[in-house]
C-alpha atoms as an extended CHARMM CRD file, in Angstrom:
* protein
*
       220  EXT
         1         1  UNK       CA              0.0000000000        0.0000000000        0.0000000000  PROA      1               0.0000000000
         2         2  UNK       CA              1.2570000000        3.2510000000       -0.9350000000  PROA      2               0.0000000000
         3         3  UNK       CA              1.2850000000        6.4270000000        1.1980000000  PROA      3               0.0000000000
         4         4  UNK       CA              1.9540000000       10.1280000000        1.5210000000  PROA      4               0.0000000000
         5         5  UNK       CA              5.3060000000        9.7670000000        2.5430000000  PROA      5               0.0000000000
         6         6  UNK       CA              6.1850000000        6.9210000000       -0.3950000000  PROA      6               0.0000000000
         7         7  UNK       CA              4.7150000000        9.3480000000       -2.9050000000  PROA      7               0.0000000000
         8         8  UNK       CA              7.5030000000       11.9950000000       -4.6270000000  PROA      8               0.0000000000
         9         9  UNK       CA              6.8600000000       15.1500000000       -2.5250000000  PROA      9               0.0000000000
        10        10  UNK       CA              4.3680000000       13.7900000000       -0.5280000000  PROA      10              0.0000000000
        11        11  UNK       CA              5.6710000000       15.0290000000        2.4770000000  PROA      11              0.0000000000
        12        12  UNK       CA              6.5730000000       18.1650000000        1.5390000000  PROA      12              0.0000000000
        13        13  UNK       CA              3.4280000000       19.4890000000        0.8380000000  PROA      13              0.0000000000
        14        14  UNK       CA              1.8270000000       19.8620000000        4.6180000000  PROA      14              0.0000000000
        15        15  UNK       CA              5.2270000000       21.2380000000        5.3500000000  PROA      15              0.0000000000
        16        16  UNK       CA              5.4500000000       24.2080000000        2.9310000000  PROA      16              0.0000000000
        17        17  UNK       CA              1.3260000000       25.3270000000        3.7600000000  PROA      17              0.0000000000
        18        18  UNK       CA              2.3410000000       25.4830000000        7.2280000000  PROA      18              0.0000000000
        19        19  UNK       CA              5.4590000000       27.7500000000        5.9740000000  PROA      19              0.0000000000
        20        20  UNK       CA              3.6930000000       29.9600000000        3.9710000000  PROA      20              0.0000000000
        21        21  UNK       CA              0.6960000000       30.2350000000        6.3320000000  PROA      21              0.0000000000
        22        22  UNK       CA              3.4490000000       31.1010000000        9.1460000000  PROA      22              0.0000000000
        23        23  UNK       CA              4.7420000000       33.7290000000        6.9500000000  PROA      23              0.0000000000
        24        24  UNK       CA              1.5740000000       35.3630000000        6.0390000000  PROA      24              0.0000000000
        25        25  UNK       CA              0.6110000000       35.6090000000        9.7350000000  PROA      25              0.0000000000
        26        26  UNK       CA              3.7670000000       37.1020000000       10.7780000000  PROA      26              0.0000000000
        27        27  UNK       CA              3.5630000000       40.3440000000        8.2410000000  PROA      27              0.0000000000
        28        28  UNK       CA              0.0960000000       40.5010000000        9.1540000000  PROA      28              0.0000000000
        29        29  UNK       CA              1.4380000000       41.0180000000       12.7090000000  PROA      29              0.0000000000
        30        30  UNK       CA              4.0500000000       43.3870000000       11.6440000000  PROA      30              0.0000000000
        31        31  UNK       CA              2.0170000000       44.9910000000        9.4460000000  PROA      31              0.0000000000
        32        32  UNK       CA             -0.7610000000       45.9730000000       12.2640000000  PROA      32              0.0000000000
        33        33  UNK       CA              2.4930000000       46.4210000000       15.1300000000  PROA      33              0.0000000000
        34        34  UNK       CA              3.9430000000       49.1000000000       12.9940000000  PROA      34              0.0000000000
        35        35  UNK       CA              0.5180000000       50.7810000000       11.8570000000  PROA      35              0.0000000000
        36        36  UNK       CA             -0.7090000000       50.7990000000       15.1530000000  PROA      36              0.0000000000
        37        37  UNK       CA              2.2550000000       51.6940000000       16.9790000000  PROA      37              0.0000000000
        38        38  UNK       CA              2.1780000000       48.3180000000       19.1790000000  PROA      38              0.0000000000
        39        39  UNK       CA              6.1950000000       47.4600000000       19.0210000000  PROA      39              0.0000000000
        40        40  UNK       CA              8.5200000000       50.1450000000       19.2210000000  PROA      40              0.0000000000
        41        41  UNK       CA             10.7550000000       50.1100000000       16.1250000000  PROA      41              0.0000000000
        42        42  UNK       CA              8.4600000000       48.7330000000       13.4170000000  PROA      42              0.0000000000
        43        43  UNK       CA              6.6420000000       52.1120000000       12.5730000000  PROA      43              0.0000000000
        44        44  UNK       CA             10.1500000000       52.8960000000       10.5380000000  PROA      44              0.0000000000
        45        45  UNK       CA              9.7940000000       49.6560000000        8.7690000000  PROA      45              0.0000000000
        46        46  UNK       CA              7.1330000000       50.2250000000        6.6980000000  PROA      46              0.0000000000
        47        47  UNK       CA              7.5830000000       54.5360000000        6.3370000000  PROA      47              0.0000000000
        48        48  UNK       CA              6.1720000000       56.0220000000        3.6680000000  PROA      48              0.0000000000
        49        49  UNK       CA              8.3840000000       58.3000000000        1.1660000000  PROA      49              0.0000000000
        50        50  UNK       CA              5.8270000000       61.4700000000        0.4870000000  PROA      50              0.0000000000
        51        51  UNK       CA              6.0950000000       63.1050000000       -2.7810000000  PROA      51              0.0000000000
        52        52  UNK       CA              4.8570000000       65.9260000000       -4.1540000000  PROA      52              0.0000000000
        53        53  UNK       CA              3.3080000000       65.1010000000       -7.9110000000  PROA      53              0.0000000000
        54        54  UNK       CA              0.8820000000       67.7230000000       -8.2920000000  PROA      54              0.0000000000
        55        55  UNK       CA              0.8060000000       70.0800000000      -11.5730000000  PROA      55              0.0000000000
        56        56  UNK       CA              0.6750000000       74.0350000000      -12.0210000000  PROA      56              0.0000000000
        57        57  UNK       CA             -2.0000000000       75.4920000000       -9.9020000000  PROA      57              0.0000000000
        58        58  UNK       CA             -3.9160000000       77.4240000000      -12.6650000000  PROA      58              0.0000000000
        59        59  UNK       CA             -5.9120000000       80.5480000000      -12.8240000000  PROA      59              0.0000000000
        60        60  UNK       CA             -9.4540000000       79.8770000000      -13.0390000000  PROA      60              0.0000000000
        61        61  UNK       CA            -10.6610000000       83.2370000000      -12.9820000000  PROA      61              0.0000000000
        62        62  UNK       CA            -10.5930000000       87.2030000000      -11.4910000000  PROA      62              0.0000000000
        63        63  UNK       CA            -12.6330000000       88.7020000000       -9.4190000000  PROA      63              0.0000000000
        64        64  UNK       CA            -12.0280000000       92.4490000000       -9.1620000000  PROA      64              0.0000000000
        65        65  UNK       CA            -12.5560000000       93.5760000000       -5.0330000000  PROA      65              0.0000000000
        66        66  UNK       CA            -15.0730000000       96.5520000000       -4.6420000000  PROA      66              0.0000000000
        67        67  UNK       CA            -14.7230000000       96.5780000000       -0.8200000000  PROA      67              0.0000000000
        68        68  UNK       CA            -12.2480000000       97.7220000000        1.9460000000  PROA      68              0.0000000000
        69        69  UNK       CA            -11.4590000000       95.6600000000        4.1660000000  PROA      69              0.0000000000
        70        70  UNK       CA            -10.6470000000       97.9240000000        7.2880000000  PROA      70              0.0000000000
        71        71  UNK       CA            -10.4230000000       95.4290000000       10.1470000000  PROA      71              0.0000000000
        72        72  UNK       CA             -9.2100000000       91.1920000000       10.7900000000  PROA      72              0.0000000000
        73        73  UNK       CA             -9.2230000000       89.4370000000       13.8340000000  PROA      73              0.0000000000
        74        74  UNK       CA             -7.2040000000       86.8440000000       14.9150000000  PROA      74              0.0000000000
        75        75  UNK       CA             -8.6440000000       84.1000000000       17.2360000000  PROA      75              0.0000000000
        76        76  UNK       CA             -7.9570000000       80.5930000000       18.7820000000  PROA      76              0.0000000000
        77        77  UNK       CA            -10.2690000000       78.1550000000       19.8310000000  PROA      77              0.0000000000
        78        78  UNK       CA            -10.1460000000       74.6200000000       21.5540000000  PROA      78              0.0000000000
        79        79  UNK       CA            -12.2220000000       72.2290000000       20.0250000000  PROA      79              0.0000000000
        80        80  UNK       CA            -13.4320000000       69.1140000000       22.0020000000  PROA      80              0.0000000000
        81        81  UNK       CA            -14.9290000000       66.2780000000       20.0000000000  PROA      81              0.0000000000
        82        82  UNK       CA            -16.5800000000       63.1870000000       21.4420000000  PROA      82              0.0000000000
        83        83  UNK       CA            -18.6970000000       60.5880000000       19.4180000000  PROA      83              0.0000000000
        84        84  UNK       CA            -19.8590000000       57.6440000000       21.1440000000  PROA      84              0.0000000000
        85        85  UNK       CA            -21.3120000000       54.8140000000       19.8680000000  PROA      85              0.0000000000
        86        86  UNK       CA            -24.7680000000       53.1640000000       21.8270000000  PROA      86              0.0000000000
        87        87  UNK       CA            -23.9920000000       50.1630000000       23.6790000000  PROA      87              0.0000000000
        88        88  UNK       CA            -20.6100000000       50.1530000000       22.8910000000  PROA      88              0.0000000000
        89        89  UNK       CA            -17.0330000000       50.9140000000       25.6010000000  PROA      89              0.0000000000
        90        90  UNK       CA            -15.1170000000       54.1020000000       23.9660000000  PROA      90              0.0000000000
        91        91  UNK       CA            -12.5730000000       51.2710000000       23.7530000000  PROA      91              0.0000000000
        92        92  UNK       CA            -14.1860000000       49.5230000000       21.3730000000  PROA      92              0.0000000000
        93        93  UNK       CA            -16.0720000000       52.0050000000       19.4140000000  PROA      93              0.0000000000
        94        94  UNK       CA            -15.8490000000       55.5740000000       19.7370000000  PROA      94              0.0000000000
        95        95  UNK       CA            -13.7000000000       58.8800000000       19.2310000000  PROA      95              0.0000000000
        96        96  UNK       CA            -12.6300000000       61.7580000000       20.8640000000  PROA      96              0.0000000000
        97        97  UNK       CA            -10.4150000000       64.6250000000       19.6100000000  PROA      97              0.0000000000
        98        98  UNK       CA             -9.2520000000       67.9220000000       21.0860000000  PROA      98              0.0000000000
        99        99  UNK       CA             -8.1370000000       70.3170000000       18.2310000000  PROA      99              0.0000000000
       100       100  UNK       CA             -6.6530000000       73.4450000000       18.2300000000  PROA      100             0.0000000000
       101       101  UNK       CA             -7.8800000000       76.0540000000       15.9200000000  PROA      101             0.0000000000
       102       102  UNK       CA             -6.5770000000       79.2480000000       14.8530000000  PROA      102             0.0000000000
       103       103  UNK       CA             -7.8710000000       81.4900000000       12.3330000000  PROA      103             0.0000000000
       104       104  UNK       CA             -8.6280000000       85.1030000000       11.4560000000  PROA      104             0.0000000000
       105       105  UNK       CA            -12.0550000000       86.6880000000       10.0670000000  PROA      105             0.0000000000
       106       106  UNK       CA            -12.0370000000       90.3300000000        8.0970000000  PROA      106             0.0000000000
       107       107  UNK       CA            -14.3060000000       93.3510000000        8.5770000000  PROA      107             0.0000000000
       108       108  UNK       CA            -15.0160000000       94.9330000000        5.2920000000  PROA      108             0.0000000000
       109       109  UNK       CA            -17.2920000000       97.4760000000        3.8390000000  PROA      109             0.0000000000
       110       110  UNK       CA            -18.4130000000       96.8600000000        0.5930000000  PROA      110             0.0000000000
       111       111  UNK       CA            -18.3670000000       99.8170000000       -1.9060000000  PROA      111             0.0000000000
       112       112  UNK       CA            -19.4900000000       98.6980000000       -4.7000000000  PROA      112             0.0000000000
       113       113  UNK       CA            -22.6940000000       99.7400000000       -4.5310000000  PROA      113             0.0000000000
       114       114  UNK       CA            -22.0440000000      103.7960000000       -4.1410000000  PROA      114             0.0000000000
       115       115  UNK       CA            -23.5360000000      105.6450000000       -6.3850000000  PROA      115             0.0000000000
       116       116  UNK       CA            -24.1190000000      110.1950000000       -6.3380000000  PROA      116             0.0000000000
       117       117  UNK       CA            -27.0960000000      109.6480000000       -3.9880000000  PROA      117             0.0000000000
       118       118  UNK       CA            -24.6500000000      108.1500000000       -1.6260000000  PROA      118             0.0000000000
       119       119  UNK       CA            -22.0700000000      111.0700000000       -1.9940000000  PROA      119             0.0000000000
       120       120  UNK       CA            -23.6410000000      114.8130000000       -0.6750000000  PROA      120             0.0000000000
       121       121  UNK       CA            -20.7990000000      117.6020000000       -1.5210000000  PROA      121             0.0000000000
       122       122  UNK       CA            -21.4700000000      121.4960000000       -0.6690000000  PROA      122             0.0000000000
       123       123  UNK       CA            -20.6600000000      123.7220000000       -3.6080000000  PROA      123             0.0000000000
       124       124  UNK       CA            -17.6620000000      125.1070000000       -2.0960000000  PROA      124             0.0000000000
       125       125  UNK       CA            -16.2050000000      121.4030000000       -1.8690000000  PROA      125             0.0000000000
       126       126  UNK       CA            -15.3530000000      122.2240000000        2.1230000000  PROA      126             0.0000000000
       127       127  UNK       CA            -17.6430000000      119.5750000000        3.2810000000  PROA      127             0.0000000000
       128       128  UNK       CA            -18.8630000000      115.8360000000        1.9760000000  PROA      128             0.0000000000
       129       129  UNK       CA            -21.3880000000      113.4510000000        3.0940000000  PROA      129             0.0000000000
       130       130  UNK       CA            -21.2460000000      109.7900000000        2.7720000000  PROA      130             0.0000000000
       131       131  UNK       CA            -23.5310000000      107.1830000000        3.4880000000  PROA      131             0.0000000000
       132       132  UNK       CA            -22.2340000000      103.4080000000        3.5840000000  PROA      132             0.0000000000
       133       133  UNK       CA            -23.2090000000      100.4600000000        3.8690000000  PROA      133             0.0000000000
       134       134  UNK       CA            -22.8590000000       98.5730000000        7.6890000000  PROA      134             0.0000000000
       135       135  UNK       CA            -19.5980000000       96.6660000000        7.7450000000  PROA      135             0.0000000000
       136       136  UNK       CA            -20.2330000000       92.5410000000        7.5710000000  PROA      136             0.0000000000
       137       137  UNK       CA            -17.2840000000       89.8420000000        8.4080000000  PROA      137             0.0000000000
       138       138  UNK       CA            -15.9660000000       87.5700000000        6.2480000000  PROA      138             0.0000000000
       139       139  UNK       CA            -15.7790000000       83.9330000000        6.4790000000  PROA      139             0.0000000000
       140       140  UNK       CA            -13.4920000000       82.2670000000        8.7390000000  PROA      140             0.0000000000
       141       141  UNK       CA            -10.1070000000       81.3940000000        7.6520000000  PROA      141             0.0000000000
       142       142  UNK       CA             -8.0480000000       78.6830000000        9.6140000000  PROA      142             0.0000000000
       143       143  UNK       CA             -4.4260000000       78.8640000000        9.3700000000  PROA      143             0.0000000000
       144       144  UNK       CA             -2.9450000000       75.8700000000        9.0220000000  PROA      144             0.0000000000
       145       145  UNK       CA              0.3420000000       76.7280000000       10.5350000000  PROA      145             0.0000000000
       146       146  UNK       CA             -1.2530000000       77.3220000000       14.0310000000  PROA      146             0.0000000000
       147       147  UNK       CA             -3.2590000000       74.8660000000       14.2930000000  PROA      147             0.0000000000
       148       148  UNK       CA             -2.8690000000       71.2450000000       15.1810000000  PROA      148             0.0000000000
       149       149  UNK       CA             -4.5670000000       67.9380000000       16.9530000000  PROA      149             0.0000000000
       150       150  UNK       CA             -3.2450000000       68.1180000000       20.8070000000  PROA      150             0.0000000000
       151       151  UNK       CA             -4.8270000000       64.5820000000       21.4500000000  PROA      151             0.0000000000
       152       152  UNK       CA             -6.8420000000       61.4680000000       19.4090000000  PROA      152             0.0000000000
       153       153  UNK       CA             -8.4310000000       58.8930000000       21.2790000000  PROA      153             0.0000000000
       154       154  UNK       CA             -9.6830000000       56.1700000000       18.8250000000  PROA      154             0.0000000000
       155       155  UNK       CA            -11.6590000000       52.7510000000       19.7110000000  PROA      155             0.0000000000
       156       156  UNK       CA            -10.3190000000       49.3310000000       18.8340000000  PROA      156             0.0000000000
       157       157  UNK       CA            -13.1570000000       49.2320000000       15.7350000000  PROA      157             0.0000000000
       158       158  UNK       CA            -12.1390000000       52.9860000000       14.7560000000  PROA      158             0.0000000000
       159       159  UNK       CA             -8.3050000000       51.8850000000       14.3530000000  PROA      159             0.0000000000
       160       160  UNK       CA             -9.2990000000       49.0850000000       12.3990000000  PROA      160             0.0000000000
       161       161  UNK       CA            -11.5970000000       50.9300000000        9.9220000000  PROA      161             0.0000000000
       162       162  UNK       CA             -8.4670000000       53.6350000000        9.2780000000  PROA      162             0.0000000000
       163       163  UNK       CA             -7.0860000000       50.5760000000        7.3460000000  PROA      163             0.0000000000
       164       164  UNK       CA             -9.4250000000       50.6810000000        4.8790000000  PROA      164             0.0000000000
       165       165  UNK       CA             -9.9200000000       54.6880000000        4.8590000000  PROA      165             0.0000000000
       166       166  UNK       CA             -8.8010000000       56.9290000000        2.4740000000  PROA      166             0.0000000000
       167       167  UNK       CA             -8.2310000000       59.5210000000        4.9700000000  PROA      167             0.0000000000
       168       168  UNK       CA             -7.7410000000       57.9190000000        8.1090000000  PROA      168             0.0000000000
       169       169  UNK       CA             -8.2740000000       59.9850000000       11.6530000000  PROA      169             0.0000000000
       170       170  UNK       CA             -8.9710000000       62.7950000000        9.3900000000  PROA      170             0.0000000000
       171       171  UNK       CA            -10.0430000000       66.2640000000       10.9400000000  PROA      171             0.0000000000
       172       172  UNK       CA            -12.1630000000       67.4470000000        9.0180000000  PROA      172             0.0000000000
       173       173  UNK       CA            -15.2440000000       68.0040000000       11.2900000000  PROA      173             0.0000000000
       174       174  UNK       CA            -13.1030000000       69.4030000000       13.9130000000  PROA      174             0.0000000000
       175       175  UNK       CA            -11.9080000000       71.6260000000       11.6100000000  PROA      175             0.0000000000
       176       176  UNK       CA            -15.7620000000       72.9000000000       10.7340000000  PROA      176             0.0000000000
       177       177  UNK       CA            -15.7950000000       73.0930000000       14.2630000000  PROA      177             0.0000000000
       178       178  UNK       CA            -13.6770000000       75.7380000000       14.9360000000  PROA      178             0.0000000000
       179       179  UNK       CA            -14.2190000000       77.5560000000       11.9280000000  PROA      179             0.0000000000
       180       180  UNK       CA            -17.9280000000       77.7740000000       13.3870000000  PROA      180             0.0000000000
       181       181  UNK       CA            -17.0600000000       79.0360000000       16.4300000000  PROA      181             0.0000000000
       182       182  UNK       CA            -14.2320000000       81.4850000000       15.4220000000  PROA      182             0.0000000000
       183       183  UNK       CA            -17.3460000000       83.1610000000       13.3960000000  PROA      183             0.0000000000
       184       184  UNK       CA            -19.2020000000       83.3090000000       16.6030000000  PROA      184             0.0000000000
       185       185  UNK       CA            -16.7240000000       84.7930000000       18.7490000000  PROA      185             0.0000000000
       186       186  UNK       CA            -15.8850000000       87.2850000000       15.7810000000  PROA      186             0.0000000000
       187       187  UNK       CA            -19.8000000000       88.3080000000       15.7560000000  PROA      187             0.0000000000
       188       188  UNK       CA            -19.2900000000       88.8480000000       19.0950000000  PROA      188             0.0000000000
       189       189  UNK       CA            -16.0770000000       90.8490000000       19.8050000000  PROA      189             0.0000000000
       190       190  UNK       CA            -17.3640000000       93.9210000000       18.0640000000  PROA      190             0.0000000000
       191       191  UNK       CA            -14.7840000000       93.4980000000       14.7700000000  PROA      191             0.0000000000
       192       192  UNK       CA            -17.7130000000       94.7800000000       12.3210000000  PROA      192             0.0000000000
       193       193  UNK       CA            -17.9960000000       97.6780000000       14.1360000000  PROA      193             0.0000000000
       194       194  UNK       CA            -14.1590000000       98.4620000000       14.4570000000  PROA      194             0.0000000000
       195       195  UNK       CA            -14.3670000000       98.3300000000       10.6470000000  PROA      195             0.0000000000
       196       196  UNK       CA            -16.5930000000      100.8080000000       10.2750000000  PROA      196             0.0000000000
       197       197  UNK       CA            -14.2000000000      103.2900000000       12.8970000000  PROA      197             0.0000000000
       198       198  UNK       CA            -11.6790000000      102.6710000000       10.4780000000  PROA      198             0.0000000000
       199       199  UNK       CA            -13.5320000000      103.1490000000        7.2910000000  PROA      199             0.0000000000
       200       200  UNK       CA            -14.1550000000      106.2490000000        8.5740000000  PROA      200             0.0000000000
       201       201  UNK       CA            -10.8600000000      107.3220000000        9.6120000000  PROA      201             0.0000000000
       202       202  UNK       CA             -9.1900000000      105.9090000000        5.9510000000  PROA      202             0.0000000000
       203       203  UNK       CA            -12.2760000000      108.0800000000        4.1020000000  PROA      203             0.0000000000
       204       204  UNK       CA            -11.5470000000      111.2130000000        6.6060000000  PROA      204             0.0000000000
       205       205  UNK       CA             -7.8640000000      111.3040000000        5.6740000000  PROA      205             0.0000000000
       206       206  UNK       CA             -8.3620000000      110.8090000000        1.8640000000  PROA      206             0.0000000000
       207       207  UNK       CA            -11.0290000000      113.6870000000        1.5050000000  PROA      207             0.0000000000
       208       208  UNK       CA             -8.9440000000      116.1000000000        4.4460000000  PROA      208             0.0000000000
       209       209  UNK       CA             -6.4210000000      115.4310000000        1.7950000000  PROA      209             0.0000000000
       210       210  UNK       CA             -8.2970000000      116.8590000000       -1.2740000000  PROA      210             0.0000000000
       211       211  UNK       CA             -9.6140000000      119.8700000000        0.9090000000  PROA      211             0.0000000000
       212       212  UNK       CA            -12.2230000000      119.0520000000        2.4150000000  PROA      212             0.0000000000
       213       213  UNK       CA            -12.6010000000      120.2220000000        5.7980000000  PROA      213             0.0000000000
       214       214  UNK       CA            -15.4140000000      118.6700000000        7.2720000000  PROA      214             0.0000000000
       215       215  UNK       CA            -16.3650000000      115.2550000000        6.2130000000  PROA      215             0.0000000000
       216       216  UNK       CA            -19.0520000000      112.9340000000        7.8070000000  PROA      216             0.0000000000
       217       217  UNK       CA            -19.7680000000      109.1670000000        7.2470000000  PROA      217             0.0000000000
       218       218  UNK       CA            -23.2060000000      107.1360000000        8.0510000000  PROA      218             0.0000000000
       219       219  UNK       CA            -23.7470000000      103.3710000000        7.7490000000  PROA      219             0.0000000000
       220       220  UNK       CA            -27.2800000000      102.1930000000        7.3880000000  PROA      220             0.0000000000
């Protein structure tokens, strides 16, 4: 009777499965070791080599500004980001950030809209009236620069969906975040109404500069 081990390469067969199983298991342990951060060591292993492949930025169109943009404000926030999943241990699914924002928001007047009923000048040219429209902010701008994650806390499902993410931990909604409430606090710290001060001052020293003596500037 013949067997496995009086066949040619009978017996090699079990042995080389286990081999390559072994193998397979032990970059798969690597792998998730140096992605995770488990082993100290491996996270150099498998480093990535970032390259920058991107074409000419190109010019899509221009916008000519009719507004002056008289004041900016530069503000911070601390952004604190928990989602929790029902029934579920943070450790296993769940994720909490705590983001730093910083950003600045502009005061502006807009001008296009002036037109001669706007503009009241005496016929001596001594003395001009102006009437503008009230000053409105712009929309948040983070700066990238000065602003950064301080901490991520990620569940054990969390970790394991970055693997298959194409932008894995990202911060995006942290990021709406604190552009939201940089807006708020700007609505709130008086900026539009420093840019209508210094509207006022900017059109006061243009016109003094022409002759006029006396000028005076609304907003409504």
């Amino acid at each position: 009777m013949e067997t496995s081990s009086d066949r040619p390469g009978g017996s090699r067969r079990p042995g080389w499965g286990r081999i390559a199983v072994g193998l397979a298991v032990a970059v798969a342990v690597i792998v998730l070791a140096g992605r995770f951060g488990l082993v100290q060591g491996f996270g150099g292993l498998f480093g990535e080599d970032t390259r920058d492949r991107s074409g000419p930025a190109l010019l899509k169109s221009i916008q000519d500004m009719d507004r002056y943009e008289a004041a900016v404000g530069n503000f911070q926030v601390v952004v604190d980001l928990e989602k929790d999943a029902a029934f579920l241990p943070d450790a296993i699914r769940g994720t909490r950030t705590l983001y730093v924002g910083a950003g600045t928001v502009g005061g502006y007047v807009d001008l296009g809209g002036l037109g001669e009923r706007n503009v009241t000048v005496n016929e001596d040219r001594t003395k001009a009236s102006i009437r503008l429209p009230h000053a409105v902010l712009g929309t948040a701008a983070l700066d990238p620069d000065r602003s950064y994650a301080v901490a991520k806390e990620r569940g054990l499902l969390d970790r394991l969906g970055d693997l298959f993410s194409d932008n894995p931990a990202g911060e995006q909604a942290v990021q709406k975040l604190a552009v939201q409430h940089i807006g708020e606090a700007a609505r709130d710290s008086g900026l539009a109404e420093r840019a209508e001060k210094n509207t006022t001052s900017m059109l006061e020293g243009l016109l003094g500069s022409l002759g006029f003596a006396e000028v005076t500037v609304t907003y409504g």
